[in-house]
Amino acid sequence: MIRVLVVEDEQHLADGLRFNLEAEGYQVQVAETGEAALDLVITEPSLVDVVVLDVMLPGKDGFTVMSEMRRAGQFVPTLMLTARGHPEDVLRGFAAGADDYLTKPFELPILIARIRGLLRRREWLRTTLNNVAATHTTPPEPKDTFSFGEKSVNFDLLELRVGDQKFPLTLMEANVLRYLIRHEGKPVSRKHMLEEVWGLQEDTDTRAIDNFIVRLRRYIETDPSRPRHLLTIRGVGYRFVASPEKTE
Ligand code: CA
């Protein structure tokens, strides 16, 4: 059974979420504070499959909880609940390591669809990367990894290796990277990435994408200010190049 951790201090909201998520067949645990949520996720990560994290909490707020969770090496898919009319909260949430967000008040079917989406993308990441590896000229290593130069991404472990260094990736970082790798050599627009990686159709601030690119460049580029793998295509978006030495 899929286990959802709901982090929400307002009891009527937490109760409503519990009732409706249980009706969908999920097992639900509620944490009323960020501290309690961190305790649970860090000490018992195997008990949580997906987190719904409210921003407004007593004590540690949702952003702090999010970044502490990621710093502790816990990369469970997490959806943040932010206040409507605060687009900067969305960007802060993504920067802290959130995988998705929803603004309050939200429609329940949308929340459930987003949770399903997070779980589905996790599976999708795990199972279909072998198609990419099979069509790429680099000899495929284990089927859930993609290698370029001395770097390799393990989409199962959500881990990027550069030489001897390992960088944990959030689910969204891995999704963004995987999307770019699938379109290797071709420019991809921010709009398409938002639609296909996040499932966002509405007018969303595309700068959220840029934050991901900045973080990914820090991991994979020798000099992030002069990227060779993750190129900016002015007026369009980005292009991933696996072997820059071949095209230069
Ligand atoms: Ca709250």
PDB file of C-alpha atoms and ligand atoms in Angstrom:
ATOM      1  CA  MET A   1       0.000   0.000   0.000  1.00  0.00           C
ATOM      2  CA  ILE A   2       1.250   3.482  -0.856  1.00  0.00           C
ATOM      3  CA  ARG A   3       2.004   5.501   2.276  1.00  0.00           C
ATOM      4  CA  VAL A   4       1.411   9.244   2.241  1.00  0.00           C
ATOM      5  CA  LEU A   5       2.770  11.552   4.915  1.00  0.00           C
ATOM      6  CA  VAL A   6       0.640  14.699   5.274  1.00  0.00           C
ATOM      7  CA  VAL A   7       2.425  17.552   7.062  1.00  0.00           C
ATOM      8  CA  GLU A   8      -0.273  20.018   8.108  1.00  0.00           C
ATOM      9  CA  ASP A   9      -0.983  21.683  11.458  1.00  0.00           C
ATOM     10  CA  GLU A  10      -4.564  22.745  10.756  1.00  0.00           C
ATOM     11  CA  GLN A  11      -6.508  19.798  12.019  1.00  0.00           C
ATOM     12  CA  HIS A  12      -9.614  20.138   9.853  1.00  0.00           C
ATOM     13  CA  LEU A  13      -7.455  20.267   6.721  1.00  0.00           C
ATOM     14  CA  ALA A  14      -5.352  17.320   7.864  1.00  0.00           C
ATOM     15  CA  ASP A  15      -8.494  15.329   8.698  1.00  0.00           C
ATOM     16  CA  GLY A  16     -10.037  16.127   5.316  1.00  0.00           C
ATOM     17  CA  LEU A  17      -6.878  15.044   3.502  1.00  0.00           C
ATOM     18  CA  ARG A  18      -6.660  11.862   5.539  1.00  0.00           C
ATOM     19  CA  PHE A  19     -10.281  10.958   4.856  1.00  0.00           C
ATOM     20  CA  ASN A  20     -10.056  11.551   1.130  1.00  0.00           C
ATOM     21  CA  LEU A  21      -6.649   9.977   0.582  1.00  0.00           C
ATOM     22  CA  GLU A  22      -7.708   6.898   2.554  1.00  0.00           C
ATOM     23  CA  ALA A  23     -10.800   6.710   0.348  1.00  0.00           C
ATOM     24  CA  GLU A  24      -8.391   6.536  -2.608  1.00  0.00           C
ATOM     25  CA  GLY A  25      -6.686   3.540  -1.035  1.00  0.00           C
ATOM     26  CA  TYR A  26      -3.642   5.292   0.401  1.00  0.00           C
ATOM     27  CA  GLN A  27      -2.352   4.769   3.908  1.00  0.00           C
ATOM     28  CA  VAL A  28      -2.072   8.175   5.572  1.00  0.00           C
ATOM     29  CA  GLN A  29       0.012   9.460   8.432  1.00  0.00           C
ATOM     30  CA  VAL A  30      -0.293  13.065   9.626  1.00  0.00           C
ATOM     31  CA  ALA A  31       2.534  15.097  11.160  1.00  0.00           C
ATOM     32  CA  GLU A  32       1.409  18.355  12.770  1.00  0.00           C
ATOM     33  CA  THR A  33       4.840  19.946  12.805  1.00  0.00           C
ATOM     34  CA  GLY A  34       7.816  20.058  10.502  1.00  0.00           C
ATOM     35  CA  GLU A  35       9.989  18.659  13.273  1.00  0.00           C
ATOM     36  CA  ALA A  36       7.762  15.580  13.602  1.00  0.00           C
ATOM     37  CA  ALA A  37       7.802  15.099   9.827  1.00  0.00           C
ATOM     38  CA  LEU A  38      11.607  15.308   9.675  1.00  0.00           C
ATOM     39  CA  ASP A  39      11.906  12.821  12.516  1.00  0.00           C
ATOM     40  CA  LEU A  40       9.747  10.350  10.685  1.00  0.00           C
ATOM     41  CA  VAL A  41      11.244  10.753   7.204  1.00  0.00           C
ATOM     42  CA  ILE A  42      14.840  10.702   8.416  1.00  0.00           C
ATOM     43  CA  THR A  43      14.555   7.847  10.920  1.00  0.00           C
ATOM     44  CA  GLU A  44      11.986   5.720   9.058  1.00  0.00           C
ATOM     45  CA  PRO A  45      12.297   6.621   5.358  1.00  0.00           C
ATOM     46  CA  SER A  46      10.921   3.258   4.269  1.00  0.00           C
ATOM     47  CA  LEU A  47       7.564   4.159   5.840  1.00  0.00           C
ATOM     48  CA  VAL A  48       6.934   7.096   3.500  1.00  0.00           C
ATOM     49  CA  ASP A  49       6.342   6.877  -0.283  1.00  0.00           C
ATOM     50  CA  VAL A  50       5.216  10.423  -0.898  1.00  0.00           C
ATOM     51  CA  VAL A  51       4.976  13.609   1.216  1.00  0.00           C
ATOM     52  CA  VAL A  52       2.353  16.373   1.069  1.00  0.00           C
ATOM     53  CA  LEU A  53       3.992  19.288   2.848  1.00  0.00           C
ATOM     54  CA  ASP A  54       2.245  22.504   3.826  1.00  0.00           C
ATOM     55  CA  VAL A  55       4.382  25.654   3.776  1.00  0.00           C
ATOM     56  CA  MET A  56       2.674  27.296   6.749  1.00  0.00           C
ATOM     57  CA  LEU A  57       3.613  25.328   9.849  1.00  0.00           C
ATOM     58  CA  PRO A  58       4.380  26.282  13.433  1.00  0.00           C
ATOM     59  CA  GLY A  59       8.096  26.105  14.212  1.00  0.00           C
ATOM     60  CA  LYS A  60      10.032  25.071  11.126  1.00  0.00           C
ATOM     61  CA  ASP A  61       8.178  26.115   7.981  1.00  0.00           C
ATOM     62  CA  GLY A  62       7.724  23.898   4.942  1.00  0.00           C
ATOM     63  CA  PHE A  63      10.716  25.352   3.073  1.00  0.00           C
ATOM     64  CA  THR A  64      13.041  24.608   5.986  1.00  0.00           C
ATOM     65  CA  VAL A  65      11.619  21.118   6.345  1.00  0.00           C
ATOM     66  CA  MET A  66      12.076  20.520   2.623  1.00  0.00           C
ATOM     67  CA  SER A  67      15.697  21.614   2.494  1.00  0.00           C
ATOM     68  CA  GLU A  68      16.614  19.766   5.711  1.00  0.00           C
ATOM     69  CA  MET A  69      15.052  16.612   4.340  1.00  0.00           C
ATOM     70  CA  ARG A  70      17.108  16.852   1.140  1.00  0.00           C
ATOM     71  CA  ARG A  71      20.289  17.735   3.034  1.00  0.00           C
ATOM     72  CA  ALA A  72      19.750  14.621   5.128  1.00  0.00           C
ATOM     73  CA  GLY A  73      19.769  12.603   1.901  1.00  0.00           C
ATOM     74  CA  GLN A  74      16.038  11.822   1.844  1.00  0.00           C
ATOM     75  CA  PHE A  75      14.654  12.177  -1.665  1.00  0.00           C
ATOM     76  CA  VAL A  76      11.100  10.935  -1.186  1.00  0.00           C
ATOM     77  CA  PRO A  77       8.806  12.618  -3.769  1.00  0.00           C
ATOM     78  CA  THR A  78       7.340  15.710  -2.125  1.00  0.00           C
ATOM     79  CA  LEU A  79       4.490  18.003  -3.124  1.00  0.00           C
ATOM     80  CA  MET A  80       4.350  21.375  -1.378  1.00  0.00           C
ATOM     81  CA  LEU A  81       1.149  23.246  -0.600  1.00  0.00           C
ATOM     82  CA  THR A  82       1.723  26.956  -1.083  1.00  0.00           C
ATOM     83  CA  ALA A  83      -0.495  30.009  -0.672  1.00  0.00           C
ATOM     84  CA  ARG A  84      -2.216  31.298  -3.794  1.00  0.00           C
ATOM     85  CA  GLY A  85      -0.830  34.581  -5.010  1.00  0.00           C
ATOM     86  CA  HIS A  86       2.700  33.881  -3.810  1.00  0.00           C
ATOM     87  CA  PRO A  87       4.496  32.716  -6.956  1.00  0.00           C
ATOM     88  CA  GLU A  88       7.831  33.303  -5.215  1.00  0.00           C
ATOM     89  CA  ASP A  89       6.844  30.498  -2.808  1.00  0.00           C
ATOM     90  CA  VAL A  90       6.696  28.085  -5.717  1.00  0.00           C
ATOM     91  CA  LEU A  91      10.240  28.950  -6.737  1.00  0.00           C
ATOM     92  CA  ARG A  92      11.423  28.786  -3.126  1.00  0.00           C
ATOM     93  CA  GLY A  93       9.831  25.364  -2.802  1.00  0.00           C
ATOM     94  CA  PHE A  94      11.537  24.054  -5.922  1.00  0.00           C
ATOM     95  CA  ALA A  95      14.830  25.561  -4.819  1.00  0.00           C
ATOM     96  CA  ALA A  96      14.451  23.781  -1.473  1.00  0.00           C
ATOM     97  CA  GLY A  97      14.039  20.478  -3.306  1.00  0.00           C
ATOM     98  CA  ALA A  98      10.269  20.053  -3.791  1.00  0.00           C
ATOM     99  CA  ASP A  99       9.140  17.878  -6.705  1.00  0.00           C
ATOM    100  CA  ASP A 100       5.784  19.530  -7.294  1.00  0.00           C
ATOM    101  CA  TYR A 101       3.431  22.065  -5.747  1.00  0.00           C
ATOM    102  CA  LEU A 102      -0.209  22.987  -5.478  1.00  0.00           C
ATOM    103  CA  THR A 103      -1.660  26.293  -4.331  1.00  0.00           C
ATOM    104  CA  LYS A 104      -4.228  26.414  -1.533  1.00  0.00           C
ATOM    105  CA  PRO A 105      -7.148  26.138  -1.694  1.00  0.00           C
ATOM    106  CA  PHE A 106      -6.969  23.245  -4.132  1.00  0.00           C
ATOM    107  CA  GLU A 107      -9.393  20.831  -5.733  1.00  0.00           C
ATOM    108  CA  LEU A 108      -8.999  17.425  -4.173  1.00  0.00           C
ATOM    109  CA  PRO A 109      -9.012  15.467  -7.468  1.00  0.00           C
ATOM    110  CA  ILE A 110      -6.106  17.640  -8.592  1.00  0.00           C
ATOM    111  CA  LEU A 111      -4.120  16.800  -5.461  1.00  0.00           C
ATOM    112  CA  ILE A 112      -4.736  13.119  -5.999  1.00  0.00           C
ATOM    113  CA  ALA A 113      -3.767  13.404  -9.661  1.00  0.00           C
ATOM    114  CA  ARG A 114      -0.529  15.164  -8.677  1.00  0.00           C
ATOM    115  CA  ILE A 115       0.310  12.472  -6.112  1.00  0.00           C
ATOM    116  CA  ARG A 116      -0.320   9.801  -8.734  1.00  0.00           C
ATOM    117  CA  GLY A 117       1.835  11.762 -11.145  1.00  0.00           C
ATOM    118  CA  LEU A 118       4.750  11.840  -8.703  1.00  0.00           C
ATOM    119  CA  LEU A 119       4.516   8.125  -8.068  1.00  0.00           C
ATOM    120  CA  ARG A 120       4.118   7.384 -11.767  1.00  0.00           C
ATOM    121  CA  ARG A 121       7.116   9.475 -12.741  1.00  0.00           C
ATOM    122  CA  ARG A 122       9.211   7.688 -10.149  1.00  0.00           C
ATOM    123  CA  GLU A 123       8.297   4.374 -11.773  1.00  0.00           C
ATOM    124  CA  TRP A 124       8.694   5.805 -15.258  1.00  0.00           C
ATOM    125  CA  LEU A 125      12.212   6.931 -14.343  1.00  0.00           C
ATOM    126  CA  ARG A 126      13.086   3.511 -13.068  1.00  0.00           C
ATOM    127  CA  THR A 127      11.725   1.476 -15.917  1.00  0.00           C
ATOM    128  CA  THR A 128      12.164   3.297 -19.193  1.00  0.00           C
ATOM    129  CA  LEU A 129      15.627   4.792 -19.139  1.00  0.00           C
ATOM    130  CA  ASN A 130      16.984   1.627 -20.749  1.00  0.00           C
ATOM    131  CA  ASN A 131      15.362   2.767 -24.020  1.00  0.00           C
ATOM    132  CA  VAL A 132      17.574   5.832 -24.014  1.00  0.00           C
ATOM    133  CA  ALA A 133      20.699   3.915 -23.094  1.00  0.00           C
ATOM    134  CA  ALA A 134      19.987   1.404 -25.870  1.00  0.00           C
ATOM    135  CA  THR A 135      19.812   4.040 -28.602  1.00  0.00           C
ATOM    136  CA  HIS A 136      22.799   6.074 -27.473  1.00  0.00           C
ATOM    137  CA  THR A 137      26.259   5.464 -28.885  1.00  0.00           C
ATOM    138  CA  THR A 138      27.839   5.231 -25.408  1.00  0.00           C
ATOM    139  CA  PRO A 139      27.833   1.550 -24.453  1.00  0.00           C
ATOM    140  CA  PRO A 140      25.038   1.150 -21.937  1.00  0.00           C
ATOM    141  CA  GLU A 141      26.085   0.206 -18.449  1.00  0.00           C
ATOM    142  CA  PRO A 142      23.441  -1.135 -16.077  1.00  0.00           C
ATOM    143  CA  LYS A 143      20.068  -0.404 -17.640  1.00  0.00           C
ATOM    144  CA  ASP A 144      18.973   2.302 -15.230  1.00  0.00           C
ATOM    145  CA  THR A 145      22.021   4.491 -15.732  1.00  0.00           C
ATOM    146  CA  PHE A 146      23.161   6.892 -18.406  1.00  0.00           C
ATOM    147  CA  SER A 147      26.842   7.737 -18.844  1.00  0.00           C
ATOM    148  CA  PHE A 148      28.476  10.634 -20.584  1.00  0.00           C
ATOM    149  CA  GLY A 149      32.159  11.444 -20.292  1.00  0.00           C
ATOM    150  CA  GLU A 150      33.241  10.530 -16.788  1.00  0.00           C
ATOM    151  CA  LYS A 151      29.741  11.193 -15.461  1.00  0.00           C
ATOM    152  CA  SER A 152      26.965   8.770 -14.909  1.00  0.00           C
ATOM    153  CA  VAL A 153      23.415   9.197 -13.716  1.00  0.00           C
ATOM    154  CA  ASN A 154      21.750   6.387 -11.829  1.00  0.00           C
ATOM    155  CA  PHE A 155      18.036   7.041 -12.192  1.00  0.00           C
ATOM    156  CA  ASP A 156      17.154   4.220  -9.871  1.00  0.00           C
ATOM    157  CA  LEU A 157      19.236   5.507  -6.973  1.00  0.00           C
ATOM    158  CA  LEU A 158      18.615   9.144  -8.028  1.00  0.00           C
ATOM    159  CA  GLU A 159      22.335   9.703  -7.960  1.00  0.00           C
ATOM    160  CA  LEU A 160      24.808  11.438 -10.217  1.00  0.00           C
ATOM    161  CA  ARG A 161      28.423  10.369 -10.168  1.00  0.00           C
ATOM    162  CA  VAL A 162      31.202  12.594 -11.417  1.00  0.00           C
ATOM    163  CA  GLY A 163      34.483  10.740 -11.117  1.00  0.00           C
ATOM    164  CA  ASP A 164      34.592   9.694  -7.473  1.00  0.00           C
ATOM    165  CA  GLN A 165      32.026  12.247  -6.328  1.00  0.00           C
ATOM    166  CA  LYS A 166      28.375  11.380  -5.795  1.00  0.00           C
ATOM    167  CA  PHE A 167      25.538  13.883  -5.891  1.00  0.00           C
ATOM    168  CA  PRO A 168      22.050  12.894  -4.762  1.00  0.00           C
ATOM    169  CA  LEU A 169      19.334  14.166  -7.117  1.00  0.00           C
ATOM    170  CA  THR A 170      15.775  15.049  -6.250  1.00  0.00           C
ATOM    171  CA  LEU A 171      13.130  13.268  -8.289  1.00  0.00           C
ATOM    172  CA  MET A 172      12.492  16.460 -10.244  1.00  0.00           C
ATOM    173  CA  GLU A 173      16.177  17.068 -10.906  1.00  0.00           C
ATOM    174  CA  ALA A 174      16.393  13.531 -12.216  1.00  0.00           C
ATOM    175  CA  ASN A 175      13.242  14.028 -14.318  1.00  0.00           C
ATOM    176  CA  VAL A 176      14.586  17.233 -15.842  1.00  0.00           C
ATOM    177  CA  LEU A 177      17.924  15.622 -16.612  1.00  0.00           C
ATOM    178  CA  ARG A 178      16.263  12.556 -18.043  1.00  0.00           C
ATOM    179  CA  TYR A 179      14.042  14.678 -20.260  1.00  0.00           C
ATOM    180  CA  LEU A 180      17.065  16.557 -21.610  1.00  0.00           C
ATOM    181  CA  ILE A 181      18.982  13.304 -22.140  1.00  0.00           C
ATOM    182  CA  ARG A 182      16.045  11.821 -24.056  1.00  0.00           C
ATOM    183  CA  HIS A 183      16.230  14.796 -26.405  1.00  0.00           C
ATOM    184  CA  GLU A 184      20.002  14.682 -26.620  1.00  0.00           C
ATOM    185  CA  GLY A 185      21.381  17.140 -29.163  1.00  0.00           C
ATOM    186  CA  LYS A 186      18.024  18.868 -29.743  1.00  0.00           C
ATOM    187  CA  PRO A 187      16.845  22.171 -28.295  1.00  0.00           C
ATOM    188  CA  VAL A 188      13.939  21.800 -25.881  1.00  0.00           C
ATOM    189  CA  SER A 189      11.770  24.721 -24.851  1.00  0.00           C
ATOM    190  CA  ARG A 190      11.014  25.648 -21.259  1.00  0.00           C
ATOM    191  CA  LYS A 191       7.312  25.404 -22.073  1.00  0.00           C
ATOM    192  CA  HIS A 192       7.617  21.816 -23.289  1.00  0.00           C
ATOM    193  CA  MET A 193       9.645  20.903 -20.230  1.00  0.00           C
ATOM    194  CA  LEU A 194       7.002  22.369 -17.928  1.00  0.00           C
ATOM    195  CA  GLU A 195       4.301  20.467 -19.777  1.00  0.00           C
ATOM    196  CA  GLU A 196       6.064  17.162 -20.086  1.00  0.00           C
ATOM    197  CA  VAL A 197       8.174  16.995 -16.925  1.00  0.00           C
ATOM    198  CA  TRP A 198       5.820  18.742 -14.512  1.00  0.00           C
ATOM    199  CA  GLY A 199       2.537  18.176 -16.316  1.00  0.00           C
ATOM    200  CA  LEU A 200       1.828  21.910 -16.098  1.00  0.00           C
ATOM    201  CA  GLN A 201      -0.415  23.228 -18.850  1.00  0.00           C
ATOM    202  CA  GLU A 202      -1.176  26.581 -17.349  1.00  0.00           C
ATOM    203  CA  ASP A 203       0.937  29.698 -17.627  1.00  0.00           C
ATOM    204  CA  THR A 204       3.673  28.922 -15.166  1.00  0.00           C
ATOM    205  CA  ASP A 205       6.726  30.979 -14.469  1.00  0.00           C
ATOM    206  CA  THR A 206       9.356  29.250 -16.566  1.00  0.00           C
ATOM    207  CA  ARG A 207      12.139  30.505 -14.306  1.00  0.00           C
ATOM    208  CA  ALA A 208      11.461  27.464 -12.140  1.00  0.00           C
ATOM    209  CA  ILE A 209      13.197  25.474 -14.885  1.00  0.00           C
ATOM    210  CA  ASP A 210      16.209  27.764 -14.844  1.00  0.00           C
ATOM    211  CA  ASN A 211      16.791  27.026 -11.145  1.00  0.00           C
ATOM    212  CA  PHE A 212      16.982  23.328 -11.954  1.00  0.00           C
ATOM    213  CA  ILE A 213      19.430  23.945 -14.759  1.00  0.00           C
ATOM    214  CA  VAL A 214      21.639  26.049 -12.463  1.00  0.00           C
ATOM    215  CA  ARG A 215      21.724  23.187  -9.944  1.00  0.00           C
ATOM    216  CA  LEU A 216      22.349  20.500 -12.548  1.00  0.00           C
ATOM    217  CA  ARG A 217      25.174  22.543 -14.045  1.00  0.00           C
ATOM    218  CA  ARG A 218      26.836  22.742 -10.643  1.00  0.00           C
ATOM    219  CA  TYR A 219      26.958  18.955 -10.634  1.00  0.00           C
ATOM    220  CA  ILE A 220      27.886  18.117 -14.190  1.00  0.00           C
ATOM    221  CA  GLU A 221      29.842  21.069 -15.573  1.00  0.00           C
ATOM    222  CA  THR A 222      33.530  21.551 -14.864  1.00  0.00           C
ATOM    223  CA  ASP A 223      32.931  25.297 -15.147  1.00  0.00           C
ATOM    224  CA  PRO A 224      29.193  25.991 -14.579  1.00  0.00           C
ATOM    225  CA  SER A 225      29.549  29.507 -16.017  1.00  0.00           C
ATOM    226  CA  ARG A 226      30.748  27.992 -19.306  1.00  0.00           C
ATOM    227  CA  PRO A 227      28.544  24.945 -19.734  1.00  0.00           C
ATOM    228  CA  ARG A 228      29.453  22.313 -22.325  1.00  0.00           C
ATOM    229  CA  HIS A 229      26.746  19.715 -21.653  1.00  0.00           C
ATOM    230  CA  LEU A 230      23.728  21.798 -20.603  1.00  0.00           C
ATOM    231  CA  LEU A 231      23.634  24.600 -23.135  1.00  0.00           C
ATOM    232  CA  THR A 232      21.307  27.585 -23.110  1.00  0.00           C
ATOM    233  CA  ILE A 233      19.599  28.111 -26.457  1.00  0.00           C
ATOM    234  CA  ARG A 234      18.698  31.768 -26.473  1.00  0.00           C
ATOM    235  CA  GLY A 235      15.001  32.430 -26.946  1.00  0.00           C
ATOM    236  CA  VAL A 236      14.181  28.718 -26.791  1.00  0.00           C
ATOM    237  CA  GLY A 237      15.405  26.822 -23.771  1.00  0.00           C
ATOM    238  CA  TYR A 238      18.121  24.249 -23.363  1.00  0.00           C
ATOM    239  CA  ARG A 239      20.037  21.551 -25.179  1.00  0.00           C
ATOM    240  CA  PHE A 240      21.844  18.601 -23.679  1.00  0.00           C
ATOM    241  CA  VAL A 241      25.043  17.447 -25.363  1.00  0.00           C
ATOM    242  CA  ALA A 242      26.483  14.147 -24.172  1.00  0.00           C
ATOM    243  CA  SER A 243      29.825  14.421 -26.000  1.00  0.00           C
ATOM    244  CA  PRO A 244      30.687  18.086 -26.520  1.00  0.00           C
ATOM    245  CA  GLU A 245      34.168  17.247 -27.878  1.00  0.00           C
ATOM    246  CA  LYS A 246      32.491  15.670 -30.935  1.00  0.00           C
ATOM    247  CA  THR A 247      30.543  18.788 -31.838  1.00  0.00           C
ATOM    248  CA  GLU A 248      33.138  21.449 -31.081  1.00  0.00           C
TER     249      GLU A 248
HETATM  250 CA    CA B   1      -0.707  24.925   7.868  1.00  0.00          CA
END
